[in-house]
Amino acid sequence: MDVVVVGSCNIDLISYATHLPKEGETITGTKFSTGFGGKGANQCVTAGKLGAKVAMVSKVGNDAFGQDYLKNLQDCNVNCGQVKVVDDVSTGVAAITVADNGSNCIIIVPGANDLLTVSDVEAAEDLIKSSKVLVCQNEIPSVISLAAMKSASNHKVKVIYNPAPAQKDFNPELFSLPDFFCPNETEAELLTGCPVESIDDAMKACRDLTENHGCNSVIITMGKNGAVYQQRRGVDPLHIPVDAVAAVDTTGAGDSFIGSLAYFLATRPELPVPEMIKRASFIASVSVTKPGTQISYPRADELPAHIFS
Ligand SMILES: Nc1ncnc2c1ncn2[C@@H]1O[C@H](COP(=O)(O)OP(=O)(O)O)[C@@H](O)[C@H]1O
Ligand SMILES: *[C@@H]1O[C@H](CO)[C@@H](O)[C@H](O)[C@H]1NC(C)=O
Ligand SMILES: *[C@@H]1O[C@H](CO)[C@@H](O)[C@H](O)[C@H]1NC(C)=O
């Protein structure tokens, strides 16, 4: 395996309406769509669409959503040997309402994602140790991510950790175990307690994360401003810009970046990390020019050849 992701699968249920309903109000919407989401699966599918050999360690419910999700993963060439279907719980869902002016509200019900156990990670140990890169996020219990990261680092497998969505109760080992600690601006702000609004702020946040929290490499994604990278404590952070695009839907851009970074770390380990970040940012910028999440992620044959050179 190139990339293994221990993380979430969620079905997105998206209702569009002129405005968001108030408490007790029933309104008629204008459009409905479903999508495959969950940060873990998004990152896994990104790397798979680029051509990496990918596997997912996850749980879905024994319901129609779970069956749909398994089929989606198989269609995206994701190895599902460690995706378990569990009874008496729903597949993870995100019920999303989007108003005409773009404001939204979201309820995520983790369902089966919350039932991942340390023994599921133990059962996946052979898979993890045979992979080049492990990727974890925060949509499953943090003890599970920790167990997976420990297993990976025991076997010298590179670890990318995307601390998203942001969490306040943070086990300090989550800072020091990963090789690459990759928050966005919001998450970096919450974890460091300093505002992260500019490139300079992000550089300060990198220094705080490496000097005061024990992070190894830090990459902060900055939307249209690309990313800021600090290789390790004491080294100057670098700004790695991305070319402007006409953004249509930025949902899942961060996941596209993380999955692409995992792809390059696993398949092109000889590339300098700033070059991997530049290419991953480009791929994420392509994803924001199309609507949807996983369906907006480009396949290898839809990208220019220099991305793979
Ligand atoms: N408007 C944009 N123009 C170009 N690239 C973008 C844009 N928005 C996001 N990206 C790319 O996606 C990456 C992740 O986006 P970001 O907004 O930081 O993540 P998140 O989805 O976590 O908020 C960025 O580093 C950048 O490469
Ligand atoms: C959208 O409209 C609501 C009022 O219906 C308002 O509270 C909200 O701030 C608006 N959001 C944006 C992004 O304009
Ligand atoms: C960072 O990611 C979180 C999801 O984890 C999202 O809610 C937030 O809007 C993102 N921040 C920015 C600045 O894009």
XYZ file of C-alpha atoms and ligand atoms in Angstrom:
364
model
C 0.000 0.000 0.000
C 1.055 3.590 -0.597
C -1.390 5.400 1.675
C -3.605 4.147 4.506
C -6.178 6.435 6.101
C -7.662 5.666 9.502
C -10.689 7.922 9.603
C -14.261 8.874 8.855
C -16.864 8.132 6.202
C -19.889 10.460 6.179
C -22.753 10.809 3.745
C -23.476 14.494 3.088
C -27.194 15.317 2.847
C -27.405 18.827 1.453
C -30.625 20.878 1.376
C -30.667 24.251 -0.351
C -33.211 26.913 0.633
C -33.716 30.660 0.320
C -32.905 31.062 4.021
C -32.078 28.906 7.043
C -35.135 27.795 9.071
C -35.684 29.366 12.476
C -36.452 27.272 15.553
C -39.739 25.409 15.056
C -40.051 26.606 11.452
C -40.690 24.321 8.474
C -39.654 25.748 5.127
C -39.665 24.447 1.565
C -36.241 24.004 0.027
C -35.209 24.525 -3.569
C -32.804 21.631 -4.199
C -31.353 18.517 -2.533
C -28.202 16.550 -3.198
C -26.167 13.833 -1.536
C -22.429 13.400 -1.602
C -19.713 11.168 -0.233
C -17.801 12.968 2.482
C -16.019 12.591 5.780
C -12.499 13.972 6.001
C -10.845 10.566 6.191
C -12.520 9.174 3.096
C -12.074 12.470 1.210
C -8.320 12.359 1.791
C -8.125 8.675 0.868
C -10.127 9.154 -2.347
C -7.954 12.151 -3.335
C -4.812 10.027 -3.185
C -6.550 7.118 -4.939
C -7.727 9.307 -7.824
C -4.137 10.476 -8.291
C -3.071 6.850 -8.731
C -1.778 5.827 -5.307
C -2.602 2.402 -3.886
C -4.849 3.376 -0.984
C -6.686 1.666 1.862
C -9.189 2.895 4.409
C -9.650 1.753 8.012
C -13.158 2.847 8.929
C -16.652 1.827 10.008
C -20.037 2.306 8.368
C -23.528 1.268 9.510
C -25.466 -1.696 8.165
C -27.838 0.621 6.285
C -28.315 1.841 2.713
C -25.809 4.680 3.249
C -23.168 2.216 4.412
C -23.679 -0.009 1.364
C -23.547 3.050 -0.939
C -20.377 4.205 0.742
C -18.623 0.858 0.358
C -19.501 0.831 -3.329
C -18.186 4.389 -3.713
C -14.875 3.434 -2.094
C -14.554 0.363 -4.311
C -15.350 2.493 -7.399
C -12.498 4.810 -6.336
C -10.076 1.831 -6.065
C -9.875 2.094 -2.278
C -8.990 -1.182 -0.539
C -11.892 -1.778 1.885
C -10.610 -4.900 3.671
C -10.576 -2.929 6.938
C -13.851 -1.049 6.438
C -16.299 -2.810 8.723
C -20.076 -2.753 8.480
C -21.607 -2.615 11.965
C -25.156 -3.385 13.077
C -27.454 -1.169 15.125
C -25.802 2.139 14.310
C -26.197 4.574 11.408
C -23.496 5.385 8.921
C -21.985 8.788 9.708
C -24.048 11.589 8.185
C -23.676 15.338 7.776
C -27.046 17.094 7.405
C -26.192 20.395 5.717
C -28.502 23.321 4.970
C -27.262 26.003 2.583
C -29.064 29.360 2.214
C -29.088 31.484 -0.956
C -26.623 33.943 0.580
C -24.157 31.120 1.217
C -24.594 30.816 4.972
C -25.041 27.265 6.188
C -25.666 25.118 9.203
C -24.476 21.558 9.644
C -25.256 18.684 11.998
C -22.747 15.840 11.897
C -23.849 12.553 13.461
C -20.707 10.386 13.698
C -22.664 7.120 14.072
C -20.405 4.212 13.096
C -17.308 6.468 13.020
C -17.469 6.660 16.819
C -17.355 2.871 17.105
C -13.834 2.422 15.760
C -11.803 0.689 18.473
C -8.161 0.144 19.302
C -8.656 -3.493 18.309
C -9.721 -2.331 14.828
C -6.371 -0.545 14.600
C -4.593 -3.669 15.871
C -6.388 -5.716 13.212
C -5.075 -3.234 10.626
C -1.479 -3.331 11.890
C -0.191 -5.418 8.960
C -1.833 -2.987 6.557
C -0.384 0.041 8.345
C 3.114 -1.393 8.517
C 3.060 -2.347 4.825
C 2.123 1.252 3.844
C 4.353 4.207 3.149
C 2.130 6.907 4.672
C -0.588 6.953 7.351
C -3.086 9.815 7.435
C -5.329 10.683 10.435
C -7.828 13.454 11.291
C -10.264 14.319 14.104
C -13.567 12.805 12.977
C -12.943 9.582 14.922
C -12.062 9.259 18.639
C -8.556 10.649 19.231
C -7.435 7.494 21.089
C -7.869 5.632 17.794
C -5.804 8.153 15.844
C -3.124 7.960 18.540
C -3.019 4.164 18.399
C -2.718 4.250 14.604
C 0.049 6.859 14.676
C 2.004 4.872 17.288
C 1.717 1.748 15.199
C 2.898 3.630 12.102
C 5.852 5.299 13.769
C 6.949 1.959 15.307
C 7.216 0.668 11.737
C 8.837 3.829 10.304
C 5.728 4.672 8.302
C 5.419 8.443 7.676
C 2.492 10.068 9.502
C 0.420 13.039 8.332
C -2.031 14.398 10.901
C -4.708 16.904 9.935
C -6.128 18.172 13.291
C -9.533 18.887 11.746
C -12.153 19.689 12.767
C -10.470 21.727 15.496
C -10.622 20.289 19.009
C -9.861 21.986 22.279
C -9.032 18.951 24.437
C -5.826 17.978 22.774
C -3.607 15.088 23.816
C -0.022 16.473 23.633
C 1.187 13.314 21.855
C -0.933 14.351 18.878
C 1.527 17.216 18.344
C 4.735 15.217 18.621
C 3.905 11.854 17.013
C 3.154 12.950 13.425
C 5.933 13.697 10.945
C 3.674 16.346 9.369
C 1.232 18.378 11.465
C -1.176 20.041 9.008
C -3.876 22.409 10.344
C -5.673 25.177 8.434
C -5.756 28.761 9.718
C -8.720 28.207 12.043
C -7.216 25.090 13.605
C -3.763 26.674 13.957
C -5.391 29.636 15.712
C -7.301 27.441 18.144
C -4.263 25.285 18.957
C -1.792 28.144 19.441
C -4.209 30.732 20.864
C -2.739 33.331 18.469
C -4.687 34.869 15.561
C -3.730 33.324 12.194
C -4.894 35.757 9.529
C -1.748 36.575 7.575
C 1.311 34.758 6.248
C 3.335 36.312 9.081
C 0.832 35.067 11.658
C 1.056 31.570 10.171
C 4.854 31.649 10.402
C 4.560 32.610 14.088
C 2.043 29.794 14.603
C 4.480 27.320 13.001
C 7.208 28.443 15.387
C 4.851 28.101 18.343
C 3.845 24.598 17.258
C 7.437 23.399 16.809
C 8.972 25.216 19.797
C 6.215 24.982 22.401
C 4.150 21.977 21.385
C 6.784 19.576 20.088
C 5.593 19.358 16.480
C 8.000 18.039 13.849
C 7.216 19.499 10.398
C 4.259 21.900 10.286
C 2.203 22.860 7.210
C -0.569 25.445 7.647
C -2.942 25.664 4.667
C -4.081 29.213 3.899
C -6.849 28.954 1.283
C -6.081 31.170 -1.720
C -2.757 32.092 -0.091
C -1.402 28.550 -0.443
C 0.487 27.212 2.561
C 3.213 27.947 5.102
C 5.748 25.207 5.881
C 8.299 24.867 8.656
C 10.530 21.843 8.271
C 11.430 21.670 11.947
C 12.051 23.704 15.088
C 14.616 26.461 14.593
C 14.383 26.553 10.781
C 12.756 29.556 9.033
C 9.172 28.897 7.858
C 8.557 29.221 4.092
C 5.525 30.647 2.312
C 4.510 28.485 -0.649
C 1.944 30.431 -2.712
C -0.648 28.984 -5.092
C -1.917 30.564 -8.318
C -5.333 32.230 -8.061
C -8.312 30.333 -9.477
C -11.994 31.193 -9.815
C -13.295 29.295 -6.786
C -16.718 27.672 -7.244
C -16.882 25.402 -4.159
C -14.094 25.249 -1.599
C -15.677 22.373 0.383
C -13.076 19.692 0.940
C -10.144 21.774 -0.389
C -8.134 21.038 2.727
C -8.812 17.314 2.303
C -7.676 17.481 -1.316
C -4.443 19.119 -0.167
C -3.797 16.499 2.550
C -4.593 13.536 0.281
C -2.350 14.945 -2.439
C 0.496 15.520 -0.008
C 0.136 11.885 1.106
C 0.256 10.814 -2.546
C 3.573 12.606 -3.140
C 5.142 11.480 0.150
C 4.282 7.873 -0.674
C 5.040 7.744 -4.392
C 7.661 10.496 -4.886
C 9.620 10.556 -1.611
C 12.676 11.985 -3.407
C 10.899 15.287 -4.159
C 11.733 18.187 -1.817
C 8.808 18.775 0.577
C 8.223 22.375 -0.644
C 7.782 20.962 -4.166
C 5.288 18.380 -2.848
C 3.380 21.218 -1.138
C 3.391 23.284 -4.336
C 1.961 20.380 -6.320
C -0.579 19.454 -3.603
C -1.740 23.102 -3.486
C -2.168 23.109 -7.249
C -4.291 19.949 -7.089
C -6.411 21.424 -4.258
C -6.849 24.613 -6.301
C -8.189 22.533 -9.208
C -10.701 20.916 -6.823
C -12.159 24.300 -5.799
C -13.013 25.143 -9.435
C -15.645 22.362 -9.483
C -18.750 21.846 -7.308
C -18.958 18.983 -4.827
C -16.354 17.290 -2.678
C -14.995 13.895 -3.791
C -16.403 14.362 -7.313
C -14.444 17.619 -7.598
C -11.103 15.883 -6.991
C -9.119 15.515 -10.220
C -7.950 12.172 -11.562
C -4.342 11.872 -12.711
C -5.371 12.031 -16.383
C -7.117 15.373 -15.780
C -3.933 17.061 -14.522
C -0.972 18.517 -16.428
C 2.000 16.170 -16.860
C 4.388 18.419 -14.883
C 2.494 17.503 -11.677
C 3.835 13.972 -12.017
C 7.263 14.728 -13.530
N -9.546 30.214 -3.564
C -8.515 29.369 -3.735
N -7.632 29.552 -4.759
C -6.607 28.706 -4.947
N -6.351 27.659 -4.129
C -7.164 27.435 -3.105
C -8.295 28.269 -2.846
N -8.921 27.783 -1.740
C -8.212 26.705 -1.353
N -7.165 26.487 -2.160
C -6.155 25.408 -2.040
O -6.640 24.462 -1.116
C -5.747 24.337 -0.016
C -6.544 24.111 1.252
O -7.466 25.165 1.416
P -7.889 25.702 2.852
O -8.988 26.676 2.623
O -6.698 26.181 3.582
O -8.418 24.373 3.556
P -9.758 24.080 4.379
O -10.637 23.350 3.410
O -9.301 23.247 5.507
O -10.301 25.380 4.838
C -4.950 25.608 0.013
O -3.687 25.388 0.589
C -4.853 25.942 -1.472
O -3.811 25.209 -2.050
C -27.270 35.330 5.369
O -28.492 35.818 5.848
C -28.712 35.652 7.267
C -30.112 36.198 7.598
O -31.080 35.426 6.932
C -27.641 36.389 8.034
O -27.810 36.154 9.438
C -26.285 35.890 7.595
O -25.263 36.621 8.234
C -26.111 36.005 6.081
N -24.862 35.384 5.715
C -24.065 35.834 4.741
C -22.845 34.994 4.459
O -24.307 36.855 4.115
C -10.675 25.101 8.577
O -11.297 23.841 8.578
C -12.505 23.788 9.320
C -13.001 22.367 9.257
O -12.147 21.592 9.980
C -13.533 24.741 8.749
O -14.701 24.737 9.546
C -12.946 26.143 8.715
O -13.850 27.005 8.063
C -11.611 26.138 7.958
N -10.987 27.446 8.048
C -10.751 28.207 7.000
C -10.133 29.538 7.294
O -10.982 27.853 5.845
